[in-house]
């Protein structure tokens, strides 16, 4: 399966430079490695953000309920 990314020129130039510097076959090889290595870290960060947002919503709901009871 192929997957295409549209990357800005600065990023592409940097990956191409690193491919030459570290004797990699291509910039695509580096990009694929980066995605594979950091996908789990990205997923963990997204789950943590979602957890924080869910907790915040719960606290707001509880606070609103307390305020409504006092009124």
XYZ file of C-alpha atoms in Angstrom, residues 2-61:
60
model
C 1.258 3.459 -0.822
C 0.626 6.546 1.226
C 1.414 10.045 0.033
C 2.266 12.962 2.280
C 2.442 16.559 1.180
C 5.383 18.062 3.038
C 6.760 21.572 2.870
C 9.968 22.152 0.936
C 12.043 22.934 4.029
C 11.151 19.598 5.626
C 11.827 17.669 2.423
C 15.185 19.397 1.975
C 16.161 18.519 5.531
C 15.237 14.848 5.088
C 17.103 14.690 1.779
C 20.169 16.216 3.434
C 19.984 13.683 6.277
C 19.607 10.809 3.806
C 22.888 11.821 2.186
C 24.612 12.482 5.494
C 23.690 9.072 6.941
C 23.962 7.074 3.710
C 20.296 6.146 3.504
C 18.789 4.976 0.239
C 16.227 7.757 0.140
C 14.463 10.501 2.004
C 11.352 8.310 1.887
C 13.188 5.670 3.913
C 13.889 8.233 6.627
C 10.337 9.602 6.577
C 8.898 6.088 6.924
C 11.261 5.312 9.799
C 10.294 8.511 11.595
C 6.593 7.762 11.248
C 6.966 4.170 12.425
C 9.178 5.088 15.384
C 7.054 7.942 16.667
C 3.518 6.762 15.898
C 3.149 5.067 19.294
C 4.436 8.171 21.081
C 1.996 10.351 19.126
C -0.887 8.006 19.972
C -0.007 8.096 23.687
C 0.105 11.898 23.627
C -3.281 12.086 21.895
C -4.812 9.667 24.425
C -3.392 11.760 27.279
C -4.821 14.963 25.770
C -8.205 13.305 25.347
C -8.089 12.117 28.963
C -7.300 15.616 30.196
C -10.122 17.122 28.120
C -12.579 14.491 29.350
C -11.533 15.158 32.950
C -11.911 18.911 32.420
C -15.415 18.461 30.972
C -16.369 16.275 33.943
C -15.098 18.881 36.429
C -16.957 21.683 34.636
C -20.141 19.614 34.675
